[in-house]
Coordinates of C-alpha atoms and ligand atoms in Angstrom, one line a residue:
X29 CA -22.6 -9.6 26.4
X30 CA -25.8 -8.3 24.8
X31 CA -26.3 -8.4 21.1
X32 CA -26.0 -4.6 21.0
X33 CA -22.6 -4.8 22.6
X34 CA -21.4 -7.5 20.4
X35 CA -22.0 -5.8 17.0
X36 CA -21.3 -2.2 18.0
X37 CA -17.7 -1.3 18.3
X38 CA -16.0 1.9 19.3
X39 CA -13.6 1.3 16.4
X40 CA -13.8 -0.8 13.3
X41 CA -10.7 -1.0 11.1
X42 CA -11.0 -1.7 7.4
X43 CA -7.9 -3.7 6.4
X44 CA -5.2 -5.0 8.7
X45 CA -2.1 -4.0 6.7
X46 CA 0.7 -1.9 8.1
X47 CA -1.5 1.2 8.5
X48 CA -4.0 -0.4 10.9
X49 CA -1.5 -2.7 12.5
X50 CA 0.4 0.6 13.4
X51 CA -2.8 2.0 14.9
X52 CA -3.5 -1.2 16.9
X53 CA 0.0 -0.9 18.3
X54 CA -0.4 2.8 19.2
X55 CA -3.7 2.1 20.9
X56 CA -2.3 -0.8 22.8
X57 CA 0.7 1.2 24.0
X58 CA -1.5 3.9 25.5
X59 CA -3.8 1.3 27.1
X60 CA -7.0 2.4 25.3
X61 CA -9.9 0.3 26.6
X62 CA -12.5 0.8 23.9
X63 CA -13.8 -2.1 21.8
X64 CA -12.0 -2.6 18.5
X65 CA -12.3 -5.0 15.6
X66 CA -10.1 -4.9 12.5
X67 CA -11.5 -6.5 9.4
X68 CA -8.9 -8.1 7.0
X69 CA -9.9 -9.7 3.7
X70 CA -6.8 -12.0 3.6
X71 CA -6.9 -15.2 5.6
X72 CA -3.7 -14.3 7.5
X73 CA -1.5 -11.2 8.1
X74 CA 0.7 -10.6 5.0
X75 CA 2.6 -7.6 3.7
X76 CA 2.5 -7.3 -0.1
X77 CA 2.6 -11.1 -0.6
X78 CA 2.4 -10.8 -4.4
X79 CA 5.8 -9.1 -4.5
X80 CA 7.9 -11.0 -1.9
X81 CA 10.5 -11.7 -4.5
X82 CA 13.7 -13.6 -3.7
X83 CA 16.5 -11.1 -3.0
X84 CA 14.2 -8.0 -3.0
X85 CA 15.0 -5.6 -0.2
X86 CA 13.0 -3.0 1.7
X87 CA 13.0 0.7 0.7
X88 CA 13.2 2.3 4.1
X89 CA 15.4 2.3 7.1
X90 CA 14.3 -0.8 9.1
X91 CA 14.3 1.3 12.3
X92 CA 11.4 3.3 10.8
X93 CA 9.2 0.5 11.9
X94 CA 5.8 0.5 13.7
X95 CA 7.2 2.2 16.8
X96 CA 10.9 3.2 17.0
X97 CA 10.6 6.8 15.8
X98 CA 7.9 7.3 18.4
X99 CA 8.9 5.0 21.2
X100 CA 12.3 3.4 20.9
X101 CA 11.6 1.4 24.1
X102 CA 8.6 -0.4 22.6
X103 CA 8.4 -4.2 22.5
X104 CA 7.0 -4.0 19.0
X105 CA 10.2 -2.9 17.4
X106 CA 12.0 -4.5 14.5
X107 CA 15.1 -5.0 16.8
X108 CA 13.0 -6.8 19.3
X109 CA 11.6 -9.0 16.6
X110 CA 15.1 -9.9 15.5
X111 CA 16.1 -10.6 19.1
X112 CA 13.0 -12.8 19.7
X113 CA 13.9 -14.7 16.6
X114 CA 17.4 -15.1 17.9
X115 CA 18.8 -13.5 14.7
X116 CA 20.0 -10.1 16.0
X117 CA 23.8 -10.8 15.7
X118 CA 23.5 -12.4 12.2
X119 CA 21.4 -9.4 11.1
X120 CA 23.8 -6.8 12.5
X121 CA 26.5 -8.6 10.6
X122 CA 24.7 -8.4 7.2
X123 CA 26.7 -6.4 4.6
X124 CA 23.6 -4.4 3.7
X125 CA 21.6 -1.6 5.3
X126 CA 18.3 -2.9 4.0
X127 CA 16.8 -6.2 5.1
X128 CA 15.1 -8.5 2.7
X129 CA 11.4 -7.7 2.0
X130 CA 10.6 -11.3 3.1
X131 CA 12.2 -10.6 6.5
X132 CA 10.3 -7.4 7.0
X133 CA 7.1 -9.2 6.0
X134 CA 7.9 -11.7 8.8
X135 CA 8.3 -8.8 11.2
X136 CA 4.9 -7.4 10.1
X137 CA 3.3 -10.8 10.7
X138 CA 5.0 -11.1 14.1
X139 CA 3.5 -7.8 15.2
X140 CA 0.1 -8.5 13.6
X141 CA -0.1 -11.9 15.3
X142 CA 0.0 -10.2 18.7
X143 CA -3.4 -8.7 17.9
X144 CA -5.2 -11.8 16.8
X145 CA -7.8 -11.3 19.5
X146 CA -9.1 -8.1 17.7
X147 CA -8.8 -9.1 14.0
X148 CA -11.3 -10.9 11.9
X149 CA -9.4 -12.4 8.9
X150 CA -11.2 -13.5 5.8
X151 CA -13.5 -10.5 6.2
X152 CA -14.0 -8.6 3.0
X153 CA -15.6 -5.2 3.5
X154 CA -17.9 -4.5 0.5
X155 CA -19.7 -1.4 1.7
X156 CA -20.0 1.2 4.5
X157 CA -23.1 3.2 5.2
X158 CA -24.5 5.4 7.9
X159 CA -27.3 4.7 10.4
X160 CA -29.1 7.0 12.8
X161 CA -29.8 10.7 12.9
X162 CA -27.2 12.8 11.0
X163 CA -24.8 14.7 13.2
X164 CA -26.1 13.2 16.4
X165 CA -23.9 11.2 18.8
X166 CA -26.1 8.2 18.1
X167 CA -25.2 8.0 14.4
X168 CA -23.0 5.0 13.6
X169 CA -21.3 3.5 10.6
X170 CA -22.6 0.2 9.3
X171 CA -19.9 -2.0 7.8
X172 CA -21.1 -4.7 5.4
X173 CA -19.0 -7.8 4.7
X174 CA -19.0 -10.0 1.7
X175 CA -20.2 -13.0 3.8
X176 CA -23.4 -11.1 4.8
X177 CA -22.3 -10.0 8.3
X178 CA -22.8 -6.3 9.3
X179 CA -21.0 -4.5 12.1
X180 CA -21.7 -1.1 13.6
X181 CA -19.0 1.3 14.5
X182 CA -18.6 4.6 16.4
X183 CA -15.5 5.3 14.4
X184 CA -13.7 3.9 11.5
X185 CA -10.0 3.6 10.6
X186 CA -10.2 3.1 6.8
X187 CA -6.9 1.5 5.7
X188 CA -7.4 -0.8 2.7
X189 CA -4.3 0.4 0.9
X190 CA -4.5 2.5 -2.2
X191 CA -6.5 1.4 -5.2
X192 CA -4.3 -0.1 -7.9
X193 CA -3.8 2.2 -10.9
X194 CA -4.8 0.2 -14.0
X195 CA -4.5 2.1 -17.3
X196 CA -8.0 2.4 -18.9
X197 CA -7.0 0.4 -22.0
X198 CA -6.4 -2.6 -19.7
X199 CA -9.2 -2.2 -17.3
X200 CA -11.7 -4.7 -18.9
X201 CA -9.0 -7.3 -19.4
X202 CA -7.7 -7.8 -15.9
X203 CA -7.8 -11.6 -15.2
X204 CA -5.6 -14.7 -15.4
X205 CA -3.3 -13.3 -18.0
X206 CA -3.3 -9.6 -17.3
X207 CA -2.5 -8.7 -13.7
X208 CA -1.6 -5.7 -11.6
X209 CA 1.9 -6.2 -10.1
X210 CA 0.5 -6.7 -6.6
X211 CA -0.8 -10.0 -7.8
X212 CA 2.5 -10.9 -9.6
X213 CA 3.7 -14.0 -7.7
X214 CA 0.5 -16.0 -7.8
X215 CA 0.2 -15.2 -11.5
X216 CA 3.8 -16.2 -12.1
X217 CA 3.2 -19.6 -10.5
X218 CA 0.0 -20.0 -12.5
X219 CA 1.8 -19.2 -15.7
X220 CA 4.6 -21.6 -14.9
X221 CA 2.1 -24.4 -14.6
X222 CA 0.3 -23.3 -17.7
X223 CA 2.8 -24.0 -20.3
X224 CA 1.0 -21.7 -22.8
X225 CA 2.6 -18.6 -21.3
X226 CA 5.9 -18.2 -23.1
X227 CA 6.2 -14.4 -23.2
X228 CA 5.3 -11.7 -20.7
X229 CA 5.1 -7.9 -21.1
X230 CA 6.0 -5.8 -18.0
X231 CA 4.4 -2.4 -18.3
X232 CA 6.0 0.4 -16.2
X233 CA 9.4 2.0 -15.5
X234 CA 9.6 1.9 -11.7
X235 CA 11.4 -0.2 -9.0
X236 CA 8.7 -2.9 -9.3
X237 CA 9.0 -3.1 -13.1
X238 CA 12.7 -3.7 -12.9
X239 CA 12.4 -6.2 -10.1
X240 CA 9.7 -8.2 -12.0
X241 CA 11.8 -8.1 -15.2
X242 CA 14.8 -9.5 -13.3
X243 CA 12.7 -12.1 -11.6
X244 CA 11.1 -13.3 -14.8
X245 CA 14.5 -13.6 -16.3
X246 CA 15.3 -16.2 -13.7
X247 CA 12.3 -18.5 -14.0
X248 CA 12.4 -21.9 -15.6
X249 CA 11.2 -22.8 -18.2
X250 CA 12.5 -19.4 -19.5
X251 CA 10.0 -16.9 -20.9
X252 CA 10.6 -14.0 -23.3
X253 CA 10.2 -10.6 -21.6
X254 CA 9.3 -7.3 -23.0
X255 CA 9.5 -4.3 -20.7
X256 CA 7.8 -1.3 -22.0
X257 CA 7.3 2.2 -20.6
X258 CA 6.7 5.8 -21.6
X259 CA 10.1 7.1 -20.4
X260 CA 13.5 7.3 -22.1
X261 CA 15.1 4.8 -19.7
X262 CA 15.0 3.7 -16.1
X263 CA 15.5 6.7 -13.8
X264 CA 17.6 6.4 -10.6
X265 CA 15.7 6.9 -7.4
X266 CA 16.5 10.3 -5.8
X267 CA 18.3 9.2 -2.6
X268 CA 19.9 12.6 -1.8
X269 CA 19.8 12.9 2.0
X270 CA 18.3 16.4 1.4
X271 CA 15.4 14.9 -0.6
X272 CA 14.9 12.2 2.0
X273 CA 14.0 14.9 4.5
X274 CA 10.5 14.4 3.0
X275 CA 10.3 11.6 5.5
X276 CA 10.8 14.0 8.4
X277 CA 7.7 14.8 10.5
X278 CA 8.2 18.6 9.8
X279 CA 7.8 17.9 6.1
X280 CA 4.3 16.6 6.7
X281 CA 3.4 20.0 8.3
X282 CA 5.0 21.9 5.5
X283 CA 3.2 19.9 2.8
X284 CA -0.1 19.9 4.6
X285 CA -0.1 23.7 4.9
X286 CA 1.0 24.3 1.4
X287 CA -1.3 25.6 -1.3
X288 CA -2.4 23.1 -3.9
X289 CA -0.1 24.7 -6.5
X290 CA 2.9 24.4 -4.2
X291 CA 2.0 20.8 -3.4
X292 CA 2.0 20.0 -7.2
X293 CA 5.4 21.7 -7.5
X294 CA 6.8 19.7 -4.6
X295 CA 5.3 16.6 -6.1
X296 CA 7.0 17.2 -9.5
X297 CA 10.3 18.1 -7.8
X298 CA 10.4 15.2 -5.4
X299 CA 8.5 12.3 -7.0
X300 CA 11.6 10.4 -8.0
X301 CA 12.3 9.8 -4.3
X302 CA 9.7 7.0 -4.5
X303 CA 7.9 6.9 -7.9
X304 CA 8.9 6.4 -11.5
X305 CA 12.4 5.4 -10.5
X306 CA 14.4 2.5 -9.2
X307 CA 17.3 1.7 -6.9
X308 CA 20.8 1.7 -8.3
X309 CA 21.4 -2.0 -7.5
X310 CA 18.5 -3.3 -9.6
X311 CA 19.1 -0.9 -12.5
X312 CA 22.7 -2.0 -12.6
X313 CA 21.8 -5.7 -12.4
X314 CA 19.4 -5.3 -15.3
X315 CA 21.9 -3.4 -17.4
X316 CA 24.6 -6.0 -16.8
X317 CA 22.1 -8.8 -17.6
X318 CA 21.2 -7.2 -20.9
X319 CA 24.9 -6.8 -21.7
X320 CA 25.6 -10.4 -20.9
X321 CA 22.7 -11.6 -22.9
X322 CA 24.0 -9.6 -25.8
X323 CA 27.4 -11.2 -25.5
X324 CA 25.7 -14.6 -25.5
X325 CA 23.6 -13.8 -28.5
X326 CA 20.4 -14.2 -26.4
X327 CA 17.3 -12.1 -27.0
X328 CA 15.3 -13.0 -23.9
X329 CA 14.6 -9.4 -22.6
X330 CA 13.7 -6.5 -24.9
X331 CA 13.1 -3.0 -23.8
X332 CA 10.4 -0.8 -25.5
X333 CA 10.8 2.6 -24.1
X334 CA 9.3 6.0 -25.1
X335 CA 6.0 4.3 -26.1
X336 CA 2.4 4.1 -24.8
X337 CA -0.1 1.3 -25.1
X338 CA -3.1 2.7 -27.0
X339 CA -5.2 -0.4 -27.5
X340 CA -5.5 -3.9 -26.1
X341 CA -7.3 -7.0 -27.3
X342 CA -7.2 -10.6 -26.2
X343 CA -7.8 -13.8 -28.2
X344 CA -9.8 -16.7 -26.8
X345 CA -6.5 -18.6 -26.3
X346 CA -5.5 -15.8 -23.9
X347 CA -2.9 -14.2 -26.1
X348 CA -2.8 -10.4 -25.7
X349 CA -2.4 -8.0 -28.6
X350 CA -1.0 -4.6 -27.7
X351 CA -1.1 -1.6 -30.0
X352 CA 1.9 0.6 -29.2
X353 CA 2.5 4.2 -30.1
X354 CA 5.9 5.7 -30.2
X355 CA 5.7 9.0 -28.2
X356 CA 8.1 10.8 -30.5
X357 CA 7.2 9.7 -34.1
X358 CA 3.6 8.5 -33.3
X359 CA 4.4 5.4 -35.3
X360 CA 2.2 2.5 -34.3
X361 CA 3.3 -1.1 -34.0
X362 CA 1.7 -4.2 -32.5
X363 CA 3.0 -6.6 -29.9
X364 CA 1.7 -10.0 -29.2
X365 CA 2.4 -11.6 -25.8
X366 CA 0.9 -14.4 -23.6
X367 CA 0.6 -12.3 -20.4
X368 CA 1.0 -8.8 -19.1
X369 CA 2.1 -7.5 -15.6
X370 CA 1.0 -3.9 -15.0
X371 CA 3.7 -2.3 -12.8
X372 CA 1.6 0.9 -13.0
X373 CA 1.4 1.9 -9.3
X374 CA -1.6 3.1 -7.3
X375 CA -4.2 5.9 -7.3
X376 CA -3.8 8.8 -5.0
X377 CA -6.6 11.1 -4.1
X378 CA -7.1 13.9 -6.7
X379 CA -8.5 14.7 -10.1
X380 CA -5.6 13.7 -12.3
X381 CA -5.4 10.9 -14.8
X382 CA -4.4 8.2 -12.4
X383 CA -6.1 9.6 -9.3
X384 CA -9.5 9.2 -7.7
X385 CA -11.8 11.7 -5.9
X386 CA -12.4 9.2 -3.0
X387 CA -11.8 5.5 -2.5
X388 CA -14.8 3.6 -3.9
X389 CA -15.7 2.0 -0.5
X390 CA -16.4 5.5 0.9
X391 CA -18.9 6.5 -1.7
X392 CA -21.9 6.5 0.8
X393 CA -19.9 8.1 3.5
X394 CA -18.4 11.1 1.7
X395 CA -21.7 12.8 2.0
X396 CA -20.5 16.4 2.0
X397 CA -18.3 15.9 -1.1
X398 CA -20.6 17.6 -3.6
X399 CA -19.7 18.1 -7.2
X400 CA -17.5 16.2 -9.6
X401 CA -14.6 18.7 -9.1
X402 CA -14.3 18.0 -5.4
X403 CA -11.8 15.6 -3.8
X404 CA -12.1 14.0 -0.4
X405 CA -10.7 16.5 2.1
X406 CA -8.8 15.5 5.2
X407 CA -8.0 17.2 8.5
X408 CA -4.4 17.2 9.7
X409 CA -5.3 14.3 12.0
X410 CA -6.5 12.3 8.9
X411 CA -10.2 12.6 9.6
X412 CA -12.6 12.9 6.7
X413 CA -14.1 16.4 6.8
X414 CA -16.7 15.5 4.2
X415 CA -18.1 12.8 6.4
X416 CA -20.6 12.8 9.3
X417 CA -19.6 15.4 11.9
X418 CA -20.1 13.3 15.0
X419 CA -18.6 10.1 13.7
X420 CA -14.8 10.1 13.1
X421 CA -13.7 8.4 10.0
X422 CA -9.9 8.3 9.7
X423 CA -8.4 7.7 6.3
X424 CA -5.3 5.9 7.3
X425 CA -2.5 5.4 4.7
X426 CA -4.1 7.0 1.6
X427 CA -3.3 10.6 2.1
X428 CA -0.2 11.4 0.0
X429 CA -2.0 14.1 -1.9
X430 CA -2.6 16.1 1.3
X431 CA 0.1 14.9 3.8
X432 CA 3.0 14.2 1.5
X433 CA 5.3 11.4 0.4
X434 CA 5.6 9.5 3.7
X435 CA 1.9 8.9 4.0
X436 CA 0.9 6.1 1.7
X437 CA 3.8 4.6 0.0
X438 CA 6.2 4.3 2.9
X439 CA 6.6 2.9 6.4
X440 CA 8.8 5.9 7.3
X441 CA 6.3 8.0 9.3
X442 CA 3.8 5.2 10.1
X443 CA 4.6 5.2 13.9
X444 CA 3.9 9.0 14.2
X445 CA 0.8 8.9 12.0
X446 CA -0.6 6.0 14.1
X447 CA 0.0 8.1 17.3
X448 CA -1.8 11.1 15.9
X449 CA -4.8 9.0 14.8
X450 CA -4.8 7.2 18.2
X451 CA -4.7 10.5 20.1
X452 CA -7.5 12.0 18.1
X453 CA -9.6 8.8 18.3
X454 CA -9.2 8.6 22.1
X455 CA -10.2 12.3 22.5
X456 CA -13.2 12.1 20.2
X457 CA -14.6 8.9 21.7
X458 CA -13.8 9.8 25.3
X459 CA -17.4 9.8 26.5
X460 CA -18.2 6.3 25.1
X461 CA -14.9 4.8 26.1
X462 CA -15.1 6.1 29.7
X463 CA -18.5 4.5 29.9
X464 CA -17.1 1.2 28.4
X465 CA -14.3 1.3 30.9
X466 CA -16.8 1.6 33.8
X467 CA -18.5 -1.5 32.4
X468 CA -15.1 -3.1 32.6
X469 CA -15.2 -4.3 29.0
X470 CA -12.1 -5.8 27.5
X471 CA -10.0 -3.6 25.4
X472 CA -10.8 -5.6 22.3
X473 CA -13.6 -7.9 21.4
X474 CA -13.4 -10.9 19.1
X475 CA -16.3 -12.0 17.0
X476 CA -16.9 -15.4 15.6
Ligands
FAD505 C1 5.8 -4.3 -3.8 C2 5.8 -3.2 -2.7 C3 6.9 -3.0 -1.9 C4 6.9 -2.0 -1.0 N1 8.0 -1.8 -0.2 C5 8.0 -0.9 0.7 C6 9.2 -0.7 1.5 O1 10.2 -1.4 1.4 N2 9.2 0.3 2.4 C7 8.1 1.2 2.6 O2 8.2 2.0 3.4 N3 7.0 1.0 1.8 C8 6.9 0.0 0.9 N4 5.8 -0.1 0.1 C9 4.7 0.8 0.3 C10 3.7 0.0 1.1 O3 2.5 0.0 0.4 C11 3.4 0.6 2.5 O4 4.6 0.8 3.2 C12 2.4 -0.2 3.3 O5 2.2 -1.5 2.8 C13 1.1 0.5 3.3 O6 0.3 -0.2 4.3 P1 -1.3 0.0 4.2 O7 -1.8 -0.8 5.4 O8 -1.7 1.4 4.0 O9 -1.7 -0.8 2.9 P2 -1.6 -2.3 2.5 O10 -0.2 -2.8 2.8 O11 -2.0 -2.4 1.0 O12 -2.6 -3.1 3.4 C14 -4.0 -2.9 3.2 C15 -4.7 -4.1 3.8 O13 -6.1 -4.0 3.7 C16 -6.7 -5.2 3.2 N5 -7.9 -4.8 2.5 C17 -8.0 -4.1 1.3 N6 -9.3 -4.0 1.0 C18 -10.0 -4.6 2.0 C19 -11.4 -4.7 2.2 N7 -12.3 -4.3 1.3 N8 -11.8 -5.4 3.3 C20 -10.9 -5.9 4.2 N9 -9.6 -5.8 4.0 C21 -9.1 -5.1 2.9 C22 -5.6 -5.8 2.3 O14 -5.8 -7.2 2.2 C23 -4.3 -5.4 3.0 O15 -4.0 -6.4 4.0 C24 5.8 -1.1 -0.8 C25 4.6 -1.3 -1.6 C26 4.6 -2.3 -2.6 C27 3.4 -2.5 -3.5

């Protein structure tokens, strides 16, 4: 292989989480023979490892996996995983509809491992730029890695997951003692070893906030827990089967074609299906635990609702001081804790308080984006329309603002989205990949 062939790929994937694993599966199933390399910053395939809590279950029907809604005969299905692990009958006998998150993470790993030949783990993408004459077929993307390597690509599937939403007051304090919830488990282990952490504040009112509060209540040695959020109390997730039709393929069409005003209305009406709410089982567990603690005269967990954090400071010892404001009376009080977990979600694309105009890594690529009031725009097949015209850049798994609820925060439509991106990619690269096929290149190329 010449040098040119070894660092120029038909497709480079940024991230190898569910979004790009789904794309790899779709490309494999159609027998695409372009060259592809997926770059993953972790050392191994893992699905949300910071939140693989004991007892936590998944939030979607397990058959909405990488393939079943598109191709129920696929060998990459969750059922085939169970069968190959010799656990099918035990699973079917489980008195629950939703598998444990750790079991689904094992399924994700099992699928990912079948693509080891086209993934480079430990590869942290730090920048993406363009090379060549704008709008010509010869233009390529240059992907820069933290270890100094660069790769060139005829197309990109950009799938690093959404940017964590960190409230501005906390942004300069992220570190050992103040973490986003996606880093919860390693932080919890650190804090357990560091005996100085005796109290933890969980900020947020969603599924993750309840799960973390319950989890912290079970750790030894015990820690005091304050859970604070802006709402009145925990809201139940909207699990009406009518609402859950947002995970039907038709909903994506409806949402995508709606005006921005209608999208905002739909968002407000349907957001409790996945955001700012929690499942009945964990809400009830927490309520019962608080009741039992009350009976026992324990004060381990306290809830501070209806309040916002307006200022943060941190002592040299690591202790965190929070200034809280009651949202009704505007009364201010302070709270001192040893650590904070921010269960504050992720940023979608948009201009709102917790949104971003484009993911930071695409800053050099979003060349047509223009002024400060413009947000990255996406075609129905998830291609950036503000990017270079002749070089397809797919934004894979970040498109809830344009494509609706099933896009970023859920597995539910992953198999169909992967198919759409794969079809579009194959069509757009057909001239190159036909040439590659005549050269009889392997479908995927590993780099050292
Ligand atoms: C705690 C938790 C539980 C969830 N549970 C469910 C559930 O039960 N059901 C459901 O449908 N959805 C669930 N979700 C939503 C979930 O985020 C999606 O289903 C899915 O993980 C999204 O996949 P993704 O590939 O888009 O993003 P991610 O899962 O975030 O994967 C992105 C990958 O890109 C890598 N990466 C990031 N930046 C770079 C970089 N610069 N260079 C190289 N690699 C990079 C990351 O390491 C990661 O592996 C959950 C989310 C969370 C946080």
